[in-house]
Amino acid sequence: MSVTLVKNVGLMLSGEVARPLLPADSILIEDGVIKAIGQGLEAPEGAQVIDAQGCAVTPGLIDSHCHVVLGDWTPRQQMQNYLESSLHGGVTTSISAGEVHLPGRPKDPVGAKCLAILAAKSWANLRPGGMKVLGGALILEKGLTEEDIAECYQHGVRVVGEVGLGSVKDPEEAAQMVAWAKARGMTVMMHTGGTSIPGSSVVGPQEVIQVQPSVASHINGGPTAVDLEGAKAIIDQTQAAIEIVQCGNPRRAVEVTRYINQKEQWGRVIMGNDAPSGTGVVTLGILRNLALVASLGEVPPELAVCMATGNTATLYGLRRGRIQEGLEADLVFMDAPMGSPGQDLLAALKEGDTPGISLVMVDGRVVVSKSRNTPPPKRKAQVVTP
Ligand SMILES: [Zn+2]
């Protein structure tokens, strides 16, 4: 059995809106799973010990909107190892929003189905640098039947990629397919706002309300946002999770999060990059989202962290994203960056600064021992016994 003790945690962020800060400074991990959380826990004999040296620990960040294809390569930006690079930005799980960038992507029902199944099975076997990828997001193309969707589910497809990116554009046609997918417990994303690339479509608030997806993807635009009234209509007239992305419109991100503050619906917001995309690959995108909503968006920073962790995990039924006994030990050790006027993680986020990461853990195993992408943190976690 492998045992790890994490000690001297300055701030323990649970990822849960109901109780975002835990009164604890140590975590005991056994075989990759959180066994105990407490104050001054002792290391069992032979345990690996990680000294957080007063920094903050959060659940591993979840990017709710990533356009993976197959392997750690993006044809959209001709980049290799972009997922492994995002791991250095604290992202331990990425969720596919549809493998739309596959060169020569088939648009017939059989091709769409096969691509989703292939991607789901391939990503189940592949962890770039240690990152977990929920891949295989079915793109809705004309002609898909209820049997096709059932077959996808049977072979491991759990997500319908952004509605609007495939040939199904008519809300009535989409609503029928979405109902079939939701009936099987699949999570359905819907592109919201202006066209991202030639060939996709403008999706207005009325269409989102008519289709009732599980996620109103990039409510702040991917990259062009619906107007504020439209965003409020989606928030008020659907049950959908509300997604804020890095590669969108920052003004709308701020306006939407302020509206969420008024309604106290922090548990409904999730965070993605919407990368790789025309905007590029932003390896610190999720950290930048946290800083944006906690500073200009005025979301309490400990709740902002939930938007990139526990909220998304709960929506997708993942056994991670929260610091809770029995869940997978995917953790990020971060702090205010050196030079920030903020003295700890929460104060730095309020300032709008991008945090510094000293260590990233997946299933209790250290996968990054010093981020090559973030600024250096004020306090750095260290492995004291190997
Ligand atoms: Zn989109």
Short mmCIF file of N, CA, C and O in Angstrom, two decimals, residues 64-67 97 162-165 189-197 200-203 208 215-227 231 234 241-249 252-253 256 270-275 277:
data_model
loop_
_atom_site.label_atom_id
_atom_site.label_comp_id
_atom_site.label_asym_id
_atom_site.label_seq_id
_atom_site.Cartn_x
_atom_site.Cartn_y
_atom_site.Cartn_z
N SER A 64 -13.41 22.46 -18.06
CA SER A 64 -14.69 21.90 -18.54
C SER A 64 -14.88 22.02 -20.04
O SER A 64 -15.92 21.60 -20.56
N HIS A 65 -13.92 22.59 -20.73
CA HIS A 65 -14.14 22.85 -22.16
C HIS A 65 -12.82 22.81 -22.92
O HIS A 65 -12.13 23.83 -23.06
N CYS A 66 -12.46 21.61 -23.37
CA CYS A 66 -11.18 21.45 -24.06
C CYS A 66 -11.45 20.74 -25.40
O CYS A 66 -12.12 19.71 -25.41
N HIS A 67 -10.94 21.28 -26.49
CA HIS A 67 -11.15 20.62 -27.79
C HIS A 67 -9.98 19.70 -28.12
O HIS A 67 -9.17 19.97 -29.01
N ALA A 97 -15.08 18.96 -25.29
CA ALA A 97 -16.32 19.60 -25.74
C ALA A 97 -16.63 19.19 -27.18
O ALA A 97 -17.45 19.80 -27.85
N GLU A 162 -20.51 20.20 -27.90
CA GLU A 162 -21.31 21.41 -28.11
C GLU A 162 -22.34 21.27 -29.24
O GLU A 162 -21.98 21.14 -30.40
N VAL A 163 -23.60 21.34 -28.85
CA VAL A 163 -24.67 21.36 -29.85
C VAL A 163 -24.51 22.66 -30.64
O VAL A 163 -24.32 23.73 -30.06
N GLY A 164 -24.57 22.55 -31.95
CA GLY A 164 -24.37 23.73 -32.80
C GLY A 164 -23.11 23.60 -33.63
O GLY A 164 -22.97 24.25 -34.66
N LEU A 165 -22.17 22.72 -33.19
CA LEU A 165 -20.94 22.54 -33.96
C LEU A 165 -21.13 21.53 -35.09
O LEU A 165 -20.39 21.52 -36.06
N MET A 189 -23.57 19.55 -23.74
CA MET A 189 -23.09 20.94 -23.83
C MET A 189 -23.76 21.61 -25.03
O MET A 189 -24.06 20.96 -26.02
N MET A 190 -23.96 22.92 -24.92
CA MET A 190 -24.49 23.65 -26.08
C MET A 190 -23.71 24.93 -26.28
O MET A 190 -23.60 25.76 -25.38
N HIS A 191 -23.15 25.06 -27.49
CA HIS A 191 -22.47 26.29 -27.88
C HIS A 191 -23.44 27.45 -27.69
O HIS A 191 -24.59 27.37 -28.08
N THR A 192 -22.98 28.51 -27.06
CA THR A 192 -23.82 29.67 -26.80
C THR A 192 -23.13 30.91 -27.34
O THR A 192 -21.95 31.14 -27.04
N GLY A 193 -23.84 31.68 -28.15
CA GLY A 193 -23.29 32.94 -28.65
C GLY A 193 -22.93 32.88 -30.11
O GLY A 193 -23.42 32.03 -30.86
N GLY A 194 -22.06 33.80 -30.49
CA GLY A 194 -21.70 33.97 -31.91
C GLY A 194 -20.94 32.79 -32.47
O GLY A 194 -20.49 31.90 -31.75
N THR A 195 -20.80 32.82 -33.78
CA THR A 195 -20.09 31.76 -34.50
C THR A 195 -18.62 31.77 -34.11
O THR A 195 -18.01 32.82 -34.00
N SER A 196 -18.06 30.57 -33.89
CA SER A 196 -16.63 30.53 -33.55
C SER A 196 -15.78 30.49 -34.80
O SER A 196 -14.82 31.23 -34.94
N ILE A 197 -16.14 29.62 -35.74
CA ILE A 197 -15.36 29.48 -36.97
C ILE A 197 -16.35 29.33 -38.13
O ILE A 197 -17.49 28.95 -37.91
N SER A 200 -19.80 26.93 -38.35
CA SER A 200 -20.65 26.75 -37.17
C SER A 200 -21.69 27.88 -37.17
O SER A 200 -21.74 28.68 -38.08
N SER A 201 -22.53 27.90 -36.13
CA SER A 201 -23.69 28.80 -36.23
C SER A 201 -23.81 29.71 -35.02
O SER A 201 -23.27 29.43 -33.96
N VAL A 202 -24.56 30.80 -35.19
CA VAL A 202 -24.87 31.68 -34.07
C VAL A 202 -25.97 31.03 -33.25
O VAL A 202 -26.97 30.58 -33.80
N VAL A 203 -25.77 30.93 -31.94
CA VAL A 203 -26.78 30.33 -31.07
C VAL A 203 -27.23 31.38 -30.06
O VAL A 203 -26.45 31.83 -29.23
N VAL A 208 -31.05 28.18 -26.76
CA VAL A 208 -30.56 27.45 -25.57
C VAL A 208 -31.74 27.09 -24.67
O VAL A 208 -31.84 25.96 -24.17
N VAL A 215 -25.32 22.04 -20.05
CA VAL A 215 -24.35 23.14 -19.89
C VAL A 215 -24.59 24.20 -20.97
O VAL A 215 -24.63 23.86 -22.16
N ALA A 216 -24.75 25.45 -20.56
CA ALA A 216 -24.71 26.56 -21.51
C ALA A 216 -23.23 26.91 -21.67
O ALA A 216 -22.64 27.59 -20.84
N SER A 217 -22.62 26.33 -22.73
CA SER A 217 -21.17 26.47 -22.88
C SER A 217 -20.80 27.92 -23.15
O SER A 217 -21.54 28.64 -23.82
N HIS A 218 -19.66 28.30 -22.67
CA HIS A 218 -19.13 29.68 -22.79
C HIS A 218 -20.22 30.74 -22.90
O HIS A 218 -20.38 31.38 -23.92
N ILE A 219 -20.88 30.96 -21.77
CA ILE A 219 -21.91 32.01 -21.75
C ILE A 219 -21.26 33.38 -22.01
O ILE A 219 -21.94 34.32 -22.42
N ASN A 220 -19.95 33.46 -21.79
CA ASN A 220 -19.24 34.72 -22.11
C ASN A 220 -18.61 34.66 -23.50
O ASN A 220 -17.75 35.47 -23.82
N GLY A 221 -19.07 33.73 -24.32
CA GLY A 221 -18.63 33.75 -25.72
C GLY A 221 -17.49 32.81 -26.02
O GLY A 221 -16.57 32.63 -25.23
N GLY A 222 -17.61 32.21 -27.21
CA GLY A 222 -16.56 31.31 -27.68
C GLY A 222 -16.23 31.63 -29.13
O GLY A 222 -16.45 30.79 -29.96
N PRO A 223 -15.64 32.82 -29.43
CA PRO A 223 -15.29 33.89 -28.48
C PRO A 223 -16.32 35.02 -28.38
O PRO A 223 -16.16 35.91 -27.57
N THR A 224 -17.44 34.98 -29.16
CA THR A 224 -18.36 36.13 -29.19
C THR A 224 -19.56 35.85 -28.30
O THR A 224 -20.26 34.84 -28.48
N ALA A 225 -19.81 36.72 -27.33
CA ALA A 225 -20.82 36.45 -26.29
C ALA A 225 -22.21 36.90 -26.69
O ALA A 225 -22.37 37.86 -27.44
N VAL A 226 -23.23 36.23 -26.15
CA VAL A 226 -24.61 36.75 -26.18
C VAL A 226 -24.62 38.04 -25.35
O VAL A 226 -23.74 38.25 -24.52
N ASP A 227 -25.62 38.89 -25.58
CA ASP A 227 -25.66 40.13 -24.79
C ASP A 227 -26.05 39.80 -23.34
O ASP A 227 -26.46 38.66 -23.04
N ALA A 231 -27.81 36.47 -21.62
CA ALA A 231 -27.15 35.63 -20.63
C ALA A 231 -28.03 35.48 -19.39
O ALA A 231 -28.19 34.37 -18.84
N ILE A 234 -30.83 33.04 -20.02
CA ILE A 234 -30.38 31.64 -19.93
C ILE A 234 -30.26 31.21 -18.47
O ILE A 234 -30.69 30.13 -18.07
N ALA A 241 -25.88 24.28 -16.24
CA ALA A 241 -24.65 24.82 -15.67
C ALA A 241 -24.21 25.98 -16.56
O ALA A 241 -24.39 25.95 -17.78
N ILE A 242 -23.63 26.99 -15.94
CA ILE A 242 -23.23 28.20 -16.65
C ILE A 242 -21.70 28.18 -16.74
O ILE A 242 -21.02 28.18 -15.71
N GLU A 243 -21.20 28.15 -17.97
CA GLU A 243 -19.75 28.00 -18.14
C GLU A 243 -19.10 29.33 -18.55
O GLU A 243 -19.56 30.01 -19.46
N ILE A 244 -18.01 29.63 -17.85
CA ILE A 244 -17.18 30.79 -18.17
C ILE A 244 -15.89 30.26 -18.79
O ILE A 244 -15.28 29.36 -18.22
N VAL A 245 -15.49 30.81 -19.92
CA VAL A 245 -14.24 30.33 -20.53
C VAL A 245 -13.21 31.45 -20.65
O VAL A 245 -13.54 32.63 -20.66
N GLN A 246 -11.96 30.99 -20.76
CA GLN A 246 -10.84 31.91 -20.92
C GLN A 246 -10.86 32.57 -22.31
O GLN A 246 -10.62 33.77 -22.42
N CYS A 247 -11.13 31.76 -23.33
CA CYS A 247 -11.06 32.29 -24.70
C CYS A 247 -12.40 32.90 -25.11
O CYS A 247 -12.96 32.56 -26.16
N GLY A 248 -12.93 33.77 -24.25
CA GLY A 248 -14.21 34.42 -24.53
C GLY A 248 -14.11 35.92 -24.29
O GLY A 248 -13.04 36.51 -24.39
N ASN A 249 -15.26 36.50 -23.94
CA ASN A 249 -15.37 37.94 -23.75
C ASN A 249 -15.24 38.23 -22.24
O ASN A 249 -16.09 37.81 -21.45
N ARG A 252 -18.21 40.17 -20.44
CA ARG A 252 -19.41 39.39 -20.15
C ARG A 252 -19.14 38.40 -19.00
O ARG A 252 -20.02 38.14 -18.18
N ALA A 253 -17.92 37.87 -18.94
CA ALA A 253 -17.58 36.96 -17.83
C ALA A 253 -17.79 37.67 -16.50
O ALA A 253 -18.36 37.12 -15.55
N VAL A 256 -21.63 38.43 -15.92
CA VAL A 256 -22.37 37.21 -15.57
C VAL A 256 -22.05 36.79 -14.13
O VAL A 256 -22.95 36.44 -13.36
N ILE A 270 -19.30 26.69 -13.93
CA ILE A 270 -18.10 25.87 -14.17
C ILE A 270 -17.14 26.65 -15.07
O ILE A 270 -17.53 27.67 -15.65
N MET A 271 -15.90 26.20 -15.13
CA MET A 271 -14.87 26.96 -15.85
C MET A 271 -14.12 26.12 -16.87
O MET A 271 -13.69 25.00 -16.58
N GLY A 272 -13.95 26.71 -18.05
CA GLY A 272 -13.18 26.03 -19.09
C GLY A 272 -12.22 26.99 -19.77
O GLY A 272 -12.20 28.19 -19.47
N ASN A 273 -11.44 26.42 -20.67
CA ASN A 273 -10.55 27.25 -21.48
C ASN A 273 -11.17 27.57 -22.84
O ASN A 273 -10.94 28.63 -23.39
N ASP A 274 -11.93 26.63 -23.43
CA ASP A 274 -12.31 26.67 -24.84
C ASP A 274 -11.05 26.80 -25.71
O ASP A 274 -10.95 27.63 -26.60
N ALA A 275 -10.10 25.94 -25.40
CA ALA A 275 -8.87 25.85 -26.16
C ALA A 275 -8.61 24.36 -26.36
O ALA A 275 -9.20 23.55 -25.63
N SER A 277 -8.17 26.53 -29.66
CA SER A 277 -9.16 27.21 -30.49
C SER A 277 -8.39 28.23 -31.31
O SER A 277 -7.15 28.26 -31.27
#
